[in-house]
Coordinates of C-alpha atoms and ligand atoms in Angstrom, one line a residue:
M13 CA 133.1 144.7 68.2
I14 CA 135.0 142.6 70.7
L15 CA 135.3 139.0 69.6
A16 CA 136.5 135.9 71.3
G17 CA 140.2 136.0 70.4
N18 CA 142.6 133.5 71.9
R19 CA 139.7 131.5 73.3
D20 CA 139.9 127.8 72.4
R21 CA 137.3 127.1 69.6
N22 CA 136.7 123.7 71.0
K23 CA 135.8 125.3 74.3
I24 CA 133.4 127.6 72.5
Q25 CA 131.9 124.6 70.6
S26 CA 131.5 122.7 73.9
R27 CA 129.9 125.7 75.6
I28 CA 127.5 126.1 72.7
Q29 CA 126.7 122.4 72.6
T30 CA 126.2 122.5 76.4
R31 CA 124.0 125.5 76.0
D32 CA 122.2 123.9 73.0
K33 CA 120.9 121.3 75.5
T34 CA 119.2 124.2 77.1
G35 CA 118.1 125.3 73.6
I36 CA 119.1 128.9 73.7
R37 CA 121.4 131.3 72.1
P38 CA 121.7 130.3 68.4
A39 CA 123.4 133.6 67.8
V40 CA 126.5 132.5 69.7
F41 CA 126.6 129.3 67.6
M42 CA 126.6 131.4 64.5
V43 CA 129.4 133.7 65.8
A44 CA 131.5 130.6 66.6
L45 CA 130.9 129.1 63.1
M46 CA 132.0 132.4 61.6
M47 CA 135.1 132.6 63.8
P48 CA 137.6 131.4 61.2
V49 CA 136.4 134.0 58.8
L50 CA 136.3 136.7 61.4
L51 CA 139.7 135.9 62.9
A52 CA 141.3 135.5 59.4
G53 CA 140.4 139.2 58.9
C54 CA 142.0 140.3 62.2
R55 CA 145.6 141.5 62.0
N56 CA 146.7 140.3 65.4
N57 CA 144.5 137.5 66.8
A58 CA 146.4 137.3 70.0
S59 CA 145.7 141.0 70.7
I60 CA 141.9 140.5 70.6
Q61 CA 140.7 140.0 74.1
T62 CA 137.3 138.6 74.8
E63 CA 135.0 140.4 77.1
T64 CA 132.7 137.4 77.4
E65 CA 135.3 135.0 78.8
S66 CA 133.1 134.0 81.7
A67 CA 134.5 131.2 84.0
D68 CA 132.6 128.0 83.5
G69 CA 129.6 127.5 85.7
L70 CA 128.8 131.2 86.2
I71 CA 125.6 132.7 85.0
S72 CA 126.2 135.9 83.0
V73 CA 123.9 138.7 83.9
A74 CA 124.2 141.9 81.9
F75 CA 122.6 145.1 83.2
S76 CA 121.9 148.2 81.2
E77 CA 121.3 151.0 83.7
V78 CA 119.7 154.4 83.0
G79 CA 122.6 156.5 84.4
A80 CA 123.8 157.9 87.7
E81 CA 121.5 161.0 87.8
S82 CA 120.3 160.5 91.4
D83 CA 121.0 158.9 94.7
W84 CA 118.2 156.5 94.0
R85 CA 119.9 155.4 90.8
V86 CA 123.2 154.8 92.6
A87 CA 121.4 152.6 95.2
N88 CA 119.6 150.7 92.4
S89 CA 123.0 150.0 90.6
E90 CA 124.6 149.0 93.9
S91 CA 121.7 146.5 94.6
M92 CA 122.4 144.8 91.3
R93 CA 126.2 144.8 91.8
T94 CA 126.0 143.3 95.3
T95 CA 123.5 140.6 94.2
F96 CA 125.2 139.4 91.0
T97 CA 128.6 138.7 92.4
T98 CA 131.0 135.9 91.4
E99 CA 130.7 134.5 94.9
N100 CA 127.0 134.1 94.3
G101 CA 127.6 132.3 91.0
Y102 CA 127.4 135.2 88.5
E103 CA 129.4 137.0 85.8
F104 CA 128.0 140.6 86.1
Y105 CA 128.2 143.1 83.2
F106 CA 127.2 146.7 83.8
E107 CA 126.8 149.7 81.5
D108 CA 125.6 153.2 82.6
A109 CA 123.7 154.8 79.6
K110 CA 124.1 158.4 80.9
G111 CA 120.4 158.9 80.4
K112 CA 120.4 158.2 76.6
Q113 CA 118.3 155.5 75.0
E114 CA 120.7 155.1 72.1
N115 CA 123.4 154.2 74.5
Q116 CA 121.2 151.5 76.0
I117 CA 120.4 150.0 72.6
T118 CA 124.1 149.9 71.7
T119 CA 124.8 148.2 75.0
L120 CA 122.0 145.6 74.5
R121 CA 123.3 144.8 71.1
S122 CA 126.8 144.2 72.5
Y123 CA 125.3 141.9 75.2
I124 CA 123.4 140.0 72.6
L125 CA 126.6 139.5 70.5
Q126 CA 128.5 138.4 73.6
G127 CA 125.8 135.7 74.2
V128 CA 125.1 136.6 77.8
D129 CA 122.7 134.4 79.7
Y130 CA 120.4 137.2 80.9
I131 CA 119.8 140.8 80.1
V132 CA 118.5 143.2 82.8
L133 CA 117.2 146.5 81.4
D134 CA 116.2 149.7 83.3
P135 CA 114.7 151.6 80.3
V136 CA 115.3 155.4 80.4
I137 CA 111.9 155.8 78.7
E138 CA 109.0 153.5 77.9
T139 CA 109.1 153.5 74.1
G140 CA 111.5 152.4 71.3
W141 CA 112.5 148.9 72.5
D142 CA 110.7 146.6 70.2
E143 CA 113.5 146.1 67.6
V144 CA 116.4 145.4 69.9
L145 CA 114.3 143.2 72.2
E146 CA 113.3 141.2 69.2
E147 CA 117.0 140.7 68.5
A148 CA 117.5 139.5 72.1
K149 CA 114.5 137.1 71.8
N150 CA 115.9 135.7 68.5
A151 CA 119.2 135.2 70.3
G152 CA 117.4 133.2 73.0
I153 CA 118.4 135.7 75.8
P154 CA 115.7 136.4 78.4
V155 CA 115.2 140.1 79.2
I156 CA 114.2 141.2 82.7
V157 CA 113.0 144.8 82.9
V158 CA 113.4 146.7 86.2
D159 CA 112.2 150.0 87.6
R160 CA 110.7 151.8 84.6
M161 CA 108.4 149.9 82.2
I162 CA 108.6 149.3 78.5
D163 CA 105.7 149.9 76.0
V164 CA 106.1 147.1 73.4
E165 CA 103.6 145.4 71.0
D166 CA 104.8 141.9 72.0
E167 CA 104.7 141.2 75.7
T168 CA 106.9 138.1 75.2
L169 CA 109.8 140.4 74.5
Y170 CA 110.5 140.5 78.2
A171 CA 110.3 137.7 80.7
A172 CA 109.3 139.8 83.8
W173 CA 109.3 143.3 85.3
V174 CA 110.3 144.4 88.8
G175 CA 109.5 147.9 90.1
S176 CA 107.1 150.3 91.8
D177 CA 103.5 151.4 91.4
F178 CA 104.4 155.0 90.5
Q179 CA 100.8 156.2 90.2
K180 CA 100.1 154.8 93.7
E181 CA 103.1 156.7 94.9
G182 CA 101.6 159.9 93.5
E183 CA 98.2 159.0 95.0
T184 CA 99.9 158.5 98.4
A185 CA 101.3 162.0 98.2
V186 CA 97.9 163.4 97.3
E187 CA 96.2 161.6 100.1
W188 CA 98.8 162.9 102.5
L189 CA 98.5 166.5 101.2
E190 CA 94.7 166.3 101.6
S191 CA 94.9 165.3 105.2
Y192 CA 97.8 167.7 106.0
L193 CA 95.8 170.7 104.7
E194 CA 92.8 169.5 106.7
E195 CA 94.8 169.4 109.9
Q196 CA 96.0 172.9 109.0
G197 CA 92.4 174.1 108.5
R198 CA 93.2 174.9 104.9
S199 CA 90.9 172.4 103.2
D200 CA 88.9 175.1 101.4
E201 CA 91.9 177.4 100.7
E202 CA 93.3 177.9 97.2
I203 CA 96.4 175.8 97.0
R204 CA 98.9 176.7 94.2
I205 CA 101.1 173.8 93.3
L206 CA 104.4 174.0 91.3
H207 CA 105.0 170.6 89.8
V208 CA 108.7 169.6 89.1
M209 CA 108.6 166.6 86.8
G210 CA 111.2 163.9 86.4
T211 CA 112.6 162.6 83.0
L212 CA 109.7 163.0 80.6
G213 CA 108.5 159.6 79.3
A214 CA 110.0 157.6 82.3
T215 CA 107.4 155.4 83.9
S216 CA 108.1 157.0 87.3
Q217 CA 107.4 160.5 85.8
I218 CA 104.3 159.3 84.1
G219 CA 102.9 157.6 87.2
R220 CA 103.7 160.3 89.7
T221 CA 102.4 163.0 87.3
V222 CA 99.1 161.1 86.8
G223 CA 98.7 160.8 90.6
L224 CA 99.1 164.5 91.1
E225 CA 96.9 165.5 88.1
N226 CA 94.1 163.2 89.1
G227 CA 94.3 164.5 92.7
T228 CA 94.3 168.1 91.6
A229 CA 91.3 167.5 89.4
A230 CA 89.4 166.1 92.4
H231 CA 90.1 169.2 94.5
E232 CA 88.4 172.4 93.2
S233 CA 90.7 174.6 95.3
W234 CA 93.9 173.0 94.1
E235 CA 95.7 174.3 91.0
I236 CA 98.9 173.2 89.3
I237 CA 100.3 176.6 88.4
A238 CA 103.1 175.2 86.3
Q239 CA 104.9 172.0 85.3
V240 CA 108.6 172.4 85.0
Q241 CA 111.2 169.7 84.1
G242 CA 113.7 168.9 86.9
E243 CA 115.0 165.8 85.1
Y244 CA 115.5 164.1 88.5
T245 CA 118.6 166.2 89.2
Q246 CA 119.3 168.9 91.9
A247 CA 121.1 171.1 89.4
K248 CA 118.4 171.2 86.8
T249 CA 115.6 171.6 89.4
Y250 CA 117.5 174.5 91.1
E251 CA 117.8 176.2 87.7
V252 CA 114.1 175.8 86.7
V253 CA 112.7 176.7 90.1
S254 CA 115.0 179.7 90.4
E255 CA 113.7 180.9 87.0
F256 CA 110.1 180.3 88.0
L257 CA 110.5 182.2 91.3
E258 CA 111.5 185.3 89.2
E259 CA 108.0 185.1 87.7
T260 CA 106.0 184.5 90.9
Q261 CA 106.6 183.5 94.5
D262 CA 102.9 182.8 95.2
I263 CA 103.4 179.1 95.7
D264 CA 101.9 176.8 98.4
V265 CA 103.3 173.4 97.4
I266 CA 106.3 172.2 95.3
Y267 CA 105.7 168.6 94.2
C268 CA 109.1 167.2 93.3
E269 CA 109.3 163.8 91.6
N270 CA 112.5 162.7 93.4
D271 CA 114.7 163.7 96.3
N272 CA 117.5 165.3 94.3
S273 CA 114.9 167.6 92.7
A274 CA 113.5 168.4 96.1
L275 CA 117.0 169.5 97.3
G276 CA 117.3 171.7 94.2
A277 CA 113.9 173.3 94.9
I278 CA 114.8 173.9 98.6
Q279 CA 118.1 175.5 97.5
A280 CA 116.3 177.9 95.1
L281 CA 113.7 178.8 97.7
E282 CA 116.4 179.5 100.4
E283 CA 118.3 181.8 97.9
A284 CA 115.0 183.6 97.3
G285 CA 114.5 184.0 101.0
I286 CA 111.4 181.8 101.0
S287 CA 110.9 179.3 103.9
C288 CA 109.7 175.8 103.3
G289 CA 108.9 172.5 105.1
T290 CA 107.2 172.0 108.4
D291 CA 107.8 175.5 109.7
G292 CA 107.8 177.2 106.3
D293 CA 105.6 178.9 103.8
V294 CA 106.0 176.3 101.0
I295 CA 105.1 172.6 101.5
I296 CA 107.7 170.3 99.9
I297 CA 106.7 166.8 98.7
S298 CA 109.3 164.4 97.4
F299 CA 109.8 160.8 96.2
D300 CA 112.5 158.1 96.6
A301 CA 113.1 158.3 100.4
T302 CA 116.9 158.0 99.9
A303 CA 119.2 158.9 102.7
V304 CA 119.7 162.5 101.5
G305 CA 115.9 163.0 101.1
L306 CA 115.2 161.5 104.5
A307 CA 117.8 163.6 106.2
A308 CA 116.2 166.7 104.8
C309 CA 112.8 165.4 105.8
M310 CA 114.0 164.6 109.4
E311 CA 115.1 168.2 109.8
G312 CA 111.8 169.5 108.4
S313 CA 112.8 170.9 105.0
I314 CA 110.8 168.2 103.2
N315 CA 107.2 167.6 104.6
L316 CA 106.7 164.2 102.9
D317 CA 109.0 161.7 101.3
V318 CA 107.3 158.9 99.4
E319 CA 109.4 155.8 99.3
C320 CA 110.5 154.3 96.0
N321 CA 112.4 151.1 96.8
P322 CA 115.6 150.7 94.6
L323 CA 116.6 147.3 95.9
H324 CA 115.7 145.3 92.9
G325 CA 118.7 142.9 92.9
P326 CA 117.3 140.2 95.1
L327 CA 113.9 140.1 93.2
V328 CA 115.7 139.9 89.9
E329 CA 117.8 137.0 91.2
E330 CA 114.6 135.2 92.3
I331 CA 113.3 135.6 88.7
I332 CA 116.6 134.2 87.2
E333 CA 116.5 131.3 89.6
Q334 CA 113.0 130.5 88.4
L335 CA 114.0 130.7 84.8
E336 CA 117.1 128.6 85.4
A337 CA 114.8 125.9 86.9
G338 CA 112.6 126.1 83.8
G339 CA 109.8 128.0 85.7
T340 CA 107.7 130.9 84.6
P341 CA 108.1 134.0 86.9
S342 CA 105.2 136.4 87.5
K343 CA 105.2 139.0 84.7
L344 CA 105.0 141.9 87.2
S345 CA 106.6 142.0 90.7
Y346 CA 106.1 145.1 92.9
V347 CA 108.5 146.2 95.6
E348 CA 107.3 147.1 99.1
E349 CA 107.0 150.8 99.7
T350 CA 105.7 153.3 102.3
Y351 CA 106.1 157.0 103.0
F352 CA 107.9 159.2 105.6
T353 CA 107.2 162.4 107.5
P354 CA 109.6 164.2 109.8
D355 CA 108.0 162.8 113.0
M356 CA 108.7 159.2 111.8
L357 CA 112.5 159.7 111.3
T358 CA 115.7 159.3 113.4
A359 CA 119.3 159.4 112.3
E360 CA 119.6 155.7 113.4
F361 CA 116.6 154.6 111.4
I362 CA 117.9 156.4 108.2
A363 CA 121.4 154.8 108.7
S364 CA 119.8 151.4 109.1
R365 CA 118.1 151.5 105.7
G366 CA 121.1 150.9 103.5
Y367 CA 120.3 153.6 100.9
Ligands
GZL24 C1 112.1 155.5 90.1 C2 113.3 155.9 89.2 C3 113.5 157.4 89.3 C4 113.8 157.8 90.7 C5 114.8 158.9 90.4 O1 111.9 154.2 90.0 O2 113.0 155.5 87.8 O3 114.7 157.6 88.5 O4 112.7 158.3 91.3 C6 115.6 158.3 89.3 O5 115.5 159.3 91.5 O6 116.4 159.2 88.7

């Protein structure tokens, strides 16, 4: 546990009194009162550095990120980093959980102990957050959830959520597939779909899966022949699709829940000598519309790339500004999204998008 070490106690008291005016963070007050006891127990006070030394006047924003599993994730992290800069008036803390909820919970507890002003959480899965978010609430630290959603008993445990309508993304893909097959004169043909799912329990996986399952149920000639777990990565998807192709190669569509998975599926198909995309035997549907996915789409390897906008930083900043002004932000804010097919793309357009 990193404690305030050589920080002037008077400064802590004044910060806490200042903050008390805003009526938040009693936990920091308790830590300060305990300081003499805590420091008495430390062998070398001077060696204990504080991680929470934030220059006066900066708003501390602490982000717990899922990981770095995909190009989308990297863009999401970058959006937060470039929004919450010192120049913009923030002290930014960042932790990558490497896809593990237990790491996120540990990180949230350290943020609470540090007495940050705001916590931003991208939850790896929807469940298991009630206890730690109760601790944040008791410490008077507002929590803003981004990207994936949390499933909690008490909705006051988070101030607001920013993200995508993932089921709508899935429905967009289904609507496109329906019209594409019609154009191809294949509306009544049996369509065999291999479904490559993202991280199980992530809101994005749940929504995109529901979109496909509902769409398949509405089309008698469509069949999901298997659901495999690509975990949003190229490596895992390449592994599971390669294994599946050893069982059967009678596939019409591979529905990949993100671009990195789509690239893994394409790699597996190519190695098996199976063509895909606009001129191939297998239709590839993807999500995210990151630069790597759009490049593959532009060249025709991916037939459809449904956008999932990762640029949450500015929307989160708007929410923090509202909270700082004593306002109540909307509980749910959805990012703008569309979809892309090869005919819509140029290298210049892809380069202009920033992710
Ligand atoms: C979507 C996000 C998903 C992306 C993947 O909002 O949660 O996680 O689609 C990422 O690329 O890994």
